[in-house]
PDB file of C-alpha atoms in Angstrom:
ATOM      1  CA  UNK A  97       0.731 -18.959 -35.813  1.00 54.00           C
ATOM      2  CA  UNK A  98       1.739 -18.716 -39.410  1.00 58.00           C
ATOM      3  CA  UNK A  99       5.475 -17.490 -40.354  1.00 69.00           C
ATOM      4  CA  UNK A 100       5.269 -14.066 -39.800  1.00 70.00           C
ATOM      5  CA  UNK A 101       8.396 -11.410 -39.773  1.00 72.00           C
ATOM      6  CA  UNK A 102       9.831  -9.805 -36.699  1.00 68.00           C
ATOM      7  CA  UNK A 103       7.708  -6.421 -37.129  1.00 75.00           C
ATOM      8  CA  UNK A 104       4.697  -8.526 -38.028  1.00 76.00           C
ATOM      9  CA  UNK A 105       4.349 -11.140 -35.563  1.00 76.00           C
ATOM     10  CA  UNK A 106       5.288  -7.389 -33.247  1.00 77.00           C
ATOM     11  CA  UNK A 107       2.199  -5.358 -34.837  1.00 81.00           C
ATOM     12  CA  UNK A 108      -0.476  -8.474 -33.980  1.00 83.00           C
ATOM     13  CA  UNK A 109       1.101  -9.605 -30.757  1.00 82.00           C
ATOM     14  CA  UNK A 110       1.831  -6.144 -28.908  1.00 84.00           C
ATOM     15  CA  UNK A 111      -2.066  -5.870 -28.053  1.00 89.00           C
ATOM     16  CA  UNK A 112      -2.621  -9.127 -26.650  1.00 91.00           C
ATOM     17  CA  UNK A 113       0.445  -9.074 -24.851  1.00 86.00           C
ATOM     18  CA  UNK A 114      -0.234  -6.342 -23.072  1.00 86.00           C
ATOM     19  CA  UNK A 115      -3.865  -7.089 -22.349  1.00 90.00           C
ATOM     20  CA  UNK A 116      -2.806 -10.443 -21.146  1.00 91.00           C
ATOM     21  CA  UNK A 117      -0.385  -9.371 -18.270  1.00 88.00           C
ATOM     22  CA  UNK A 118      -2.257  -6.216 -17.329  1.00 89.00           C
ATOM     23  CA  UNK A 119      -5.715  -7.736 -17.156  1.00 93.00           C
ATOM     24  CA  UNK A 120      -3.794 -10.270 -15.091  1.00 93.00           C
ATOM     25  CA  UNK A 121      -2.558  -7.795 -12.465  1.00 92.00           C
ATOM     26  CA  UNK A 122      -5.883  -5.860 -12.239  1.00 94.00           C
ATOM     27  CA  UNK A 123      -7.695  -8.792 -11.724  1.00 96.00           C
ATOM     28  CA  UNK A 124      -5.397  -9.689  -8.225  1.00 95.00           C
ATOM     29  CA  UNK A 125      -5.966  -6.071  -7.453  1.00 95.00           C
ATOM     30  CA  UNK A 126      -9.752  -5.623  -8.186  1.00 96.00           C
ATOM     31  CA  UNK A 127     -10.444  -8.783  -6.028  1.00 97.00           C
ATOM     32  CA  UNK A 128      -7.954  -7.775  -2.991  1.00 96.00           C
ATOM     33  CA  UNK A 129      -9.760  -5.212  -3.079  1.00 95.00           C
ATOM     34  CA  UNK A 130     -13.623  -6.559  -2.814  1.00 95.00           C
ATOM     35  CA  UNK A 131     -12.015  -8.435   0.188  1.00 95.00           C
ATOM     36  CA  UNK A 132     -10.910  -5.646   2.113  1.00 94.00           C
ATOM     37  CA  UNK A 133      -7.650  -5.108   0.900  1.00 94.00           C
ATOM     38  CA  UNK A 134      -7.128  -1.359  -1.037  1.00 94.00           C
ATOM     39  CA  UNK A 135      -3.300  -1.324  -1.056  1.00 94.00           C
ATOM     40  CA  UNK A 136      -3.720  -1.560  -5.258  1.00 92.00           C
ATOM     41  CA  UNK A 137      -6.175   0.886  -5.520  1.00 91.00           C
ATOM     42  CA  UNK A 138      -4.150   3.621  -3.069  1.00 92.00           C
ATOM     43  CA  UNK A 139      -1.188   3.087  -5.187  1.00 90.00           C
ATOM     44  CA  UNK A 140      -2.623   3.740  -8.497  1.00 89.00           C
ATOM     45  CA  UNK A 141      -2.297   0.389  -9.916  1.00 89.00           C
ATOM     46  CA  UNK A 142      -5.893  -0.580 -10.530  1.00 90.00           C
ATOM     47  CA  UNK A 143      -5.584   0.881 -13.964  1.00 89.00           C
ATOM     48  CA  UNK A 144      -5.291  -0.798 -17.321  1.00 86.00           C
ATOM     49  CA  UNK A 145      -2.355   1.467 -18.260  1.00 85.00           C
ATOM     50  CA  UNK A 146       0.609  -1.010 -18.999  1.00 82.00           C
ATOM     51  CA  UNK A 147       3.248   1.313 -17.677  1.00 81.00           C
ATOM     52  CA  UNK A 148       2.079   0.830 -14.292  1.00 84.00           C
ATOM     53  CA  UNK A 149       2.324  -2.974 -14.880  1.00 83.00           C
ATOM     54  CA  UNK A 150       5.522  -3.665 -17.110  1.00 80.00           C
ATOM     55  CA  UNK A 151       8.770  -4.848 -15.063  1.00 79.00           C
ATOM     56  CA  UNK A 152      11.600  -3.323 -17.806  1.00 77.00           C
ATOM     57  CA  UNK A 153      13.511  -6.824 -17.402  1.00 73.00           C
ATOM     58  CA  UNK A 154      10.618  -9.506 -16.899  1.00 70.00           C
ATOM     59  CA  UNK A 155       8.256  -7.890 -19.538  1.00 72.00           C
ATOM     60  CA  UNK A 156      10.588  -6.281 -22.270  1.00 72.00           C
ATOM     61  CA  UNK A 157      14.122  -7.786 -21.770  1.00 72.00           C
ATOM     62  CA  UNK A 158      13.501 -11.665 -20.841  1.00 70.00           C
ATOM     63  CA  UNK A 159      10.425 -11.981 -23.040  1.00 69.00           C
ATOM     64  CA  UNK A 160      12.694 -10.533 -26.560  1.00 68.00           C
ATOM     65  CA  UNK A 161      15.787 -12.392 -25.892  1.00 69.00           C
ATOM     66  CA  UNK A 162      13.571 -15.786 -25.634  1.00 66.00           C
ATOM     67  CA  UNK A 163      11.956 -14.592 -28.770  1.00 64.00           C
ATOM     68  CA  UNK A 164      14.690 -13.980 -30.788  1.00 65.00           C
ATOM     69  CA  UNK A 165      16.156 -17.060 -29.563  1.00 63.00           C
ATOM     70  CA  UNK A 166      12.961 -18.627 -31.148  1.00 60.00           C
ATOM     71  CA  UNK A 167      12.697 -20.635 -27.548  1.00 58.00           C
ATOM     72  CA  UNK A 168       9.758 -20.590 -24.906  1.00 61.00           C
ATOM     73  CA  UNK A 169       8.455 -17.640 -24.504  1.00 64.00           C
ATOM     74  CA  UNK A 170       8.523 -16.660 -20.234  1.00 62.00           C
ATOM     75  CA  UNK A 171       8.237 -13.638 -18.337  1.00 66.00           C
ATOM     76  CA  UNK A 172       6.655 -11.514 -15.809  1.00 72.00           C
ATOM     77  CA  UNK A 173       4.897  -8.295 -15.008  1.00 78.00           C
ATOM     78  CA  UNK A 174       5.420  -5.911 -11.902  1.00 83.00           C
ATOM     79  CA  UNK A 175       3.068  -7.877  -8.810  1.00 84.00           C
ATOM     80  CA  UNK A 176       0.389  -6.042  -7.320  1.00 89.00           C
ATOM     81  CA  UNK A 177       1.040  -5.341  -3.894  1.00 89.00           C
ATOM     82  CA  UNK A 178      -1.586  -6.918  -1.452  1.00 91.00           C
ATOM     83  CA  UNK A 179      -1.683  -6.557   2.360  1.00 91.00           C
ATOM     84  CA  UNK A 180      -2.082  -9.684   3.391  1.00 86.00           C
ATOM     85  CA  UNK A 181      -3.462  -8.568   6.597  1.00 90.00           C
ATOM     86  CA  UNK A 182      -5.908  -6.196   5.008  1.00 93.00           C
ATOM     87  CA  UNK A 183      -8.277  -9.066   4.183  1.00 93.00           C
ATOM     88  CA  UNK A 184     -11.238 -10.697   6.003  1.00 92.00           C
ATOM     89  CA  UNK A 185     -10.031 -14.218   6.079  1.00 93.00           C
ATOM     90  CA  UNK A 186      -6.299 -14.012   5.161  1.00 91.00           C
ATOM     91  CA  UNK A 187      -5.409 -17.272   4.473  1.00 91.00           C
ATOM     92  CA  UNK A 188      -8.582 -18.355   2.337  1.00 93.00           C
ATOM     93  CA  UNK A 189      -8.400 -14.785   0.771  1.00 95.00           C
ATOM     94  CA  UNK A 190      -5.054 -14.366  -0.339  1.00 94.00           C
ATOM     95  CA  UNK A 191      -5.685 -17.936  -2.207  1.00 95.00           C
ATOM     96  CA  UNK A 192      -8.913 -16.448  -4.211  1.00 96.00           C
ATOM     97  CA  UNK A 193      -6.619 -13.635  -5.021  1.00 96.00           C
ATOM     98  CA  UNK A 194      -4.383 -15.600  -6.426  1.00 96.00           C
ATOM     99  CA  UNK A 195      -6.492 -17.055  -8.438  1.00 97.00           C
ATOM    100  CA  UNK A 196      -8.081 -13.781  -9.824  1.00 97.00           C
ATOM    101  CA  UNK A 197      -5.085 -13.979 -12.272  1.00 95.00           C
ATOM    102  CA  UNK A 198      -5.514 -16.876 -14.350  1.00 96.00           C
ATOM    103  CA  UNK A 199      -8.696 -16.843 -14.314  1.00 97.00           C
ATOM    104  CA  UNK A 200      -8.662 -13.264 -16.341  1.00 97.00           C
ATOM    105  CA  UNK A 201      -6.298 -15.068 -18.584  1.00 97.00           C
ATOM    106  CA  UNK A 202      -9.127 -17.174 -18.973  1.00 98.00           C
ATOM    107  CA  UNK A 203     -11.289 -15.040 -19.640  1.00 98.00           C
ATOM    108  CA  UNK A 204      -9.607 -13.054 -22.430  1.00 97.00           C
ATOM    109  CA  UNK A 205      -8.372 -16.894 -24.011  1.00 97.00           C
ATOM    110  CA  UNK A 206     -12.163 -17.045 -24.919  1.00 97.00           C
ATOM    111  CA  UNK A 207     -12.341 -13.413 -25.902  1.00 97.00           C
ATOM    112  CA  UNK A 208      -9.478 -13.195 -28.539  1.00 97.00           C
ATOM    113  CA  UNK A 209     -10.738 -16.949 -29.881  1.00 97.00           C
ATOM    114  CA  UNK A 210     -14.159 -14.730 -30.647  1.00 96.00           C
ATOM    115  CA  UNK A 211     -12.303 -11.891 -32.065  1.00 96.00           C
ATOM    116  CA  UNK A 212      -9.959 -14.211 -33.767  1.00 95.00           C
ATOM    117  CA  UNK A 213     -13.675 -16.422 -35.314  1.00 95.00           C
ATOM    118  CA  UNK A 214     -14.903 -12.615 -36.752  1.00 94.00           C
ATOM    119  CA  UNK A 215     -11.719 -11.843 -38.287  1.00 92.00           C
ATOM    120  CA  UNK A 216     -12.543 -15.552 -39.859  1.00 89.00           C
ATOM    121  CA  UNK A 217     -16.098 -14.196 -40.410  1.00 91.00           C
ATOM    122  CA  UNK A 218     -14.397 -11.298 -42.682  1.00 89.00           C
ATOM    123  CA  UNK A 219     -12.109 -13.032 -44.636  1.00 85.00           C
ATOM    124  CA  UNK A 220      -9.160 -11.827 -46.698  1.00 82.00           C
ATOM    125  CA  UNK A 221     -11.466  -9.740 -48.061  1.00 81.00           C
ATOM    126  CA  UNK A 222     -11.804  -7.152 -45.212  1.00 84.00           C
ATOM    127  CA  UNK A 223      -8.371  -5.093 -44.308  1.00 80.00           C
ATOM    128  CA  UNK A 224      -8.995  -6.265 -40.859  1.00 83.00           C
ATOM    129  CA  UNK A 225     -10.011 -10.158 -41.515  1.00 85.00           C
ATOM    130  CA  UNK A 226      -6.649 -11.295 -41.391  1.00 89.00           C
ATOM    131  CA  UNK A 227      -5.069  -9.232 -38.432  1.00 89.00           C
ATOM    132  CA  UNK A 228      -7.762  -9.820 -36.610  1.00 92.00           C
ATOM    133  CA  UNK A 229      -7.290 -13.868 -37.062  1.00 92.00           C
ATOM    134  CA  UNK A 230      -3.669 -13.481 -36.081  1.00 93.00           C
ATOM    135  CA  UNK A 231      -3.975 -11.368 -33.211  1.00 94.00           C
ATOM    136  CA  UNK A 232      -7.081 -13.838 -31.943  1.00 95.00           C
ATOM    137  CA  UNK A 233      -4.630 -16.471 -32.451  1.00 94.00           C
ATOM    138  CA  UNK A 234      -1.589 -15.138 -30.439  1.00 92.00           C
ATOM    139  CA  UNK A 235      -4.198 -13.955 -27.998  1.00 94.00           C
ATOM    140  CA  UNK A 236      -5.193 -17.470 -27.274  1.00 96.00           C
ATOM    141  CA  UNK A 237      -1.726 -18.592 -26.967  1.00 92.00           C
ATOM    142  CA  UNK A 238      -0.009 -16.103 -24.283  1.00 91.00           C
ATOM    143  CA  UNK A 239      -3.172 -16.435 -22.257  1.00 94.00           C
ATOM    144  CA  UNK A 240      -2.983 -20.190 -22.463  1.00 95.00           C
ATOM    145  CA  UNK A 241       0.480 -19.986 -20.932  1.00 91.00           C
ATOM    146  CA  UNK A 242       0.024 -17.174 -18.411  1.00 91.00           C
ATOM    147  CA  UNK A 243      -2.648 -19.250 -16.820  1.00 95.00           C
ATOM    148  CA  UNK A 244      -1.461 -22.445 -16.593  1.00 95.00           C
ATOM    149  CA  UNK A 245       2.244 -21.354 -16.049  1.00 92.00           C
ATOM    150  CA  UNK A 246       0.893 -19.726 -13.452  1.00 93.00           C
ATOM    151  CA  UNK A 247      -1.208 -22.434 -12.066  1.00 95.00           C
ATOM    152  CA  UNK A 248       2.515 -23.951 -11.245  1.00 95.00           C
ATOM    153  CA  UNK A 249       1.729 -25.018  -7.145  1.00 95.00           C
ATOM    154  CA  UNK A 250       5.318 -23.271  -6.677  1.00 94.00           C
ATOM    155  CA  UNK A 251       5.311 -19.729  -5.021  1.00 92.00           C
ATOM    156  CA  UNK A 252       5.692 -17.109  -6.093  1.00 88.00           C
ATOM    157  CA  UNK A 253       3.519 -17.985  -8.406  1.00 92.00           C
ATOM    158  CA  UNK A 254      -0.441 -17.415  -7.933  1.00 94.00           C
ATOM    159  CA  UNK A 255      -0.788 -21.475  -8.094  1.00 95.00           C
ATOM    160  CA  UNK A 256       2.053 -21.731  -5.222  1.00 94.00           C
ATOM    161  CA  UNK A 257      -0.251 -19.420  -3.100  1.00 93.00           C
ATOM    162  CA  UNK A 258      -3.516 -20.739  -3.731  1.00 96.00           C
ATOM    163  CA  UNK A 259      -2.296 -24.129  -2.630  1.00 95.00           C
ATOM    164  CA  UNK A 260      -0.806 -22.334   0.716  1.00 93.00           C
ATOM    165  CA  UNK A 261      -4.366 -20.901   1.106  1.00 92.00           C
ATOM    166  CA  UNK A 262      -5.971 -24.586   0.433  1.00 92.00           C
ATOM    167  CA  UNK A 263      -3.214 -26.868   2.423  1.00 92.00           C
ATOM    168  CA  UNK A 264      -3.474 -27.344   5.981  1.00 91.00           C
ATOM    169  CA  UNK A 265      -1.668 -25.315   8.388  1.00 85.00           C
ATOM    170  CA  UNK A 266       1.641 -27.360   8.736  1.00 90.00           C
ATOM    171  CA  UNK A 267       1.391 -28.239   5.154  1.00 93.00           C
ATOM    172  CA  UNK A 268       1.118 -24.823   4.003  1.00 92.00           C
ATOM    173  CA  UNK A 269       4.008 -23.263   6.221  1.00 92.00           C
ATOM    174  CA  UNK A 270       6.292 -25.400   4.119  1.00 93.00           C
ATOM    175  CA  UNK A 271       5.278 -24.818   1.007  1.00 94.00           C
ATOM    176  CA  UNK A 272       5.211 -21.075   1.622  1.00 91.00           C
ATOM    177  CA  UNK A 273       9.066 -21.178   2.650  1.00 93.00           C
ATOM    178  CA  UNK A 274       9.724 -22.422  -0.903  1.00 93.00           C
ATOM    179  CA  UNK A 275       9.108 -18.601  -2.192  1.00 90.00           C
ATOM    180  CA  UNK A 276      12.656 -17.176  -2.049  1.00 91.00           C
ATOM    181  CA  UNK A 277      13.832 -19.974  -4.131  1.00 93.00           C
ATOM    182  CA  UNK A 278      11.157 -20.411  -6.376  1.00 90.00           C
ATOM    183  CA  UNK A 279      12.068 -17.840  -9.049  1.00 85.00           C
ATOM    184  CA  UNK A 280      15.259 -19.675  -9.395  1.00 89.00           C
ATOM    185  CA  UNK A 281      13.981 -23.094  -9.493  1.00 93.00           C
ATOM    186  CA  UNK A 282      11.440 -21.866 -12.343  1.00 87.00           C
ATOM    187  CA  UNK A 283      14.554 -20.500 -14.193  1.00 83.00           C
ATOM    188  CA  UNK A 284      15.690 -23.565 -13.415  1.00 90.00           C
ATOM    189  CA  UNK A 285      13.583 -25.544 -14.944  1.00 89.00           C
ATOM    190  CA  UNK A 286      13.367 -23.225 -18.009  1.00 82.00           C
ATOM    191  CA  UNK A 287      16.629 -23.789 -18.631  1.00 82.00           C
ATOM    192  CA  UNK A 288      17.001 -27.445 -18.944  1.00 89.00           C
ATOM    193  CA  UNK A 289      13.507 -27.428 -20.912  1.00 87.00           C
ATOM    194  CA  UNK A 290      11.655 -29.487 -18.275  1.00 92.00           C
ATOM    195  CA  UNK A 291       9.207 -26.448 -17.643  1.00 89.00           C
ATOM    196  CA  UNK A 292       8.046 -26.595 -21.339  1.00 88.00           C
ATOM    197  CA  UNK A 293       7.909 -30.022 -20.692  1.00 92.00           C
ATOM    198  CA  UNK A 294       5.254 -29.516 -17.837  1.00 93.00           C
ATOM    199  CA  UNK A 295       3.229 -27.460 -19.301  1.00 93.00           C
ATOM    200  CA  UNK A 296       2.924 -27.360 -22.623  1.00 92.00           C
ATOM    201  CA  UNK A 297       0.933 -30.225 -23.267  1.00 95.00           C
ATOM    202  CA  UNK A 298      -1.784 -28.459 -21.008  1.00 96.00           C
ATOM    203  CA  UNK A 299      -1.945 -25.521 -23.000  1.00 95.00           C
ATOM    204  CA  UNK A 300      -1.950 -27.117 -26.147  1.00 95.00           C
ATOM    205  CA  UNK A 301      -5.102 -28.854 -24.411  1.00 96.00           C
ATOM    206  CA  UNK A 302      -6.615 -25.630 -23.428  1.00 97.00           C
ATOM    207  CA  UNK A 303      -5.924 -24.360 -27.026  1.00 96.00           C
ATOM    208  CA  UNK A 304      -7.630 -26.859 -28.728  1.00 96.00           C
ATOM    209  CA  UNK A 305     -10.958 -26.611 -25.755  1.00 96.00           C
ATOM    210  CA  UNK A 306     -11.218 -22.800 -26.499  1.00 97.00           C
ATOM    211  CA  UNK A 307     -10.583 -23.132 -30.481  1.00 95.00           C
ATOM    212  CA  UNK A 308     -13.482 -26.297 -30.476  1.00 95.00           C
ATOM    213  CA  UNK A 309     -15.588 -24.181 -28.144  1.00 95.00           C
ATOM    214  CA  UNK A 310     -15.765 -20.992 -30.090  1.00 94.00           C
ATOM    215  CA  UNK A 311     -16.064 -23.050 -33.485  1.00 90.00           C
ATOM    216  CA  UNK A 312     -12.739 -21.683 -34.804  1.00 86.00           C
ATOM    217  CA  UNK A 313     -10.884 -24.410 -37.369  1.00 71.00           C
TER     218      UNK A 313
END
């Protein structure tokens, strides 16, 4: 992303941002759902309204201290709630549920890099060219880190409980007792900088796949 000030890099990032951890939530919903699972839906929270999705202190607070620290950017949105014992197959289930959320991220990584490619396509010329470029751009970006931080085999997160759905039964059990703790360890290893560490050479990867993909420069 180019320099941009405060209230700019706001005005093109607000939009992704929000699509990008709401999409992300609806997804784990929408697909608890086609499994048997309606606990989303009943509660109102298969909806693309952020205000049913925005945790005040993992969404707003975290996220704009990090930024205006001008360190790596991390935070959270409200969970859906699934029933784990709502769906056909629980253990496989709950696993492909997980799942549903970074692969919406990617998803809308390939969508913003098109919207970012017309906004190319306009050039300065247009009064939307440039926004448009930026706001592909930053789309890109926090759905590059959604998924793969997200991808983390560590639960809470959806990669911690896809591999509890994939590891054997013994296996599994362990791994799942790691999920009190493993907010903390993720803070953790936030603060002493070996999360960016871990993944930011994968996104950078996936950055550069989508950009080459899409044709942008």
């Amino acid at each position: 992303m180019p320099n941009l000030s405060l209230p700019q890099f706001f005005a093109v990032a607000i939009l992704p941002l929000l699509f990008a951890i709401t999409v992300h939530e609806v997804a784990h919903g929408w697909v608890a759902k086609l499994y048997g699972d309606p606990t989303a839906q009943r509660l109102g929270r298969l909806t693309l309204n952020p205000l049913k999705h925005i945790d005040p202190v993992g969404t707003i607070l975290v996220p704009g201290l990090l930024l205006m620290l001008g360190g790596f950017i991390f935070g959270w949105a409200k969970p859906v709630p699934v029933t784990w014992e709502n769906l056909r197959h629980p253990k496989r289930d709950m696993a492909i549920v997980a799942a549903a959320g970074p692969g919406a991220n990617l998803l809308m990584a390939f969508l913003w890099a098109i919207v970012a490619k017309v906004g190319y396509m306009l050039g300065p010329e247009s009064w939307a060219g440039i926004p448009m470029q930026y706001m592909g751009i930053f789309g890109i970006q926090i759905n590059a880190v959604l998924m793969i931080l997200n991808l983390i085999p560590l639960p809470p997160l959806d990669g911690g409980r896809v591999a509890v759905g994939l590891l054997p039964g013994p296996w599994a059990w362990q791994l799942s007792r790691i999920e009190p703790f493993g907010f903390f360890i993720l803070l953790g290893l936030l603060a002493t900088g070996i999360l960016g560490m871990l993944i930011g050479p994968p996104i950078h990867g996936f950055e550069k796949i989508v950009t080459f993909l899409v044709g942008l420069r």
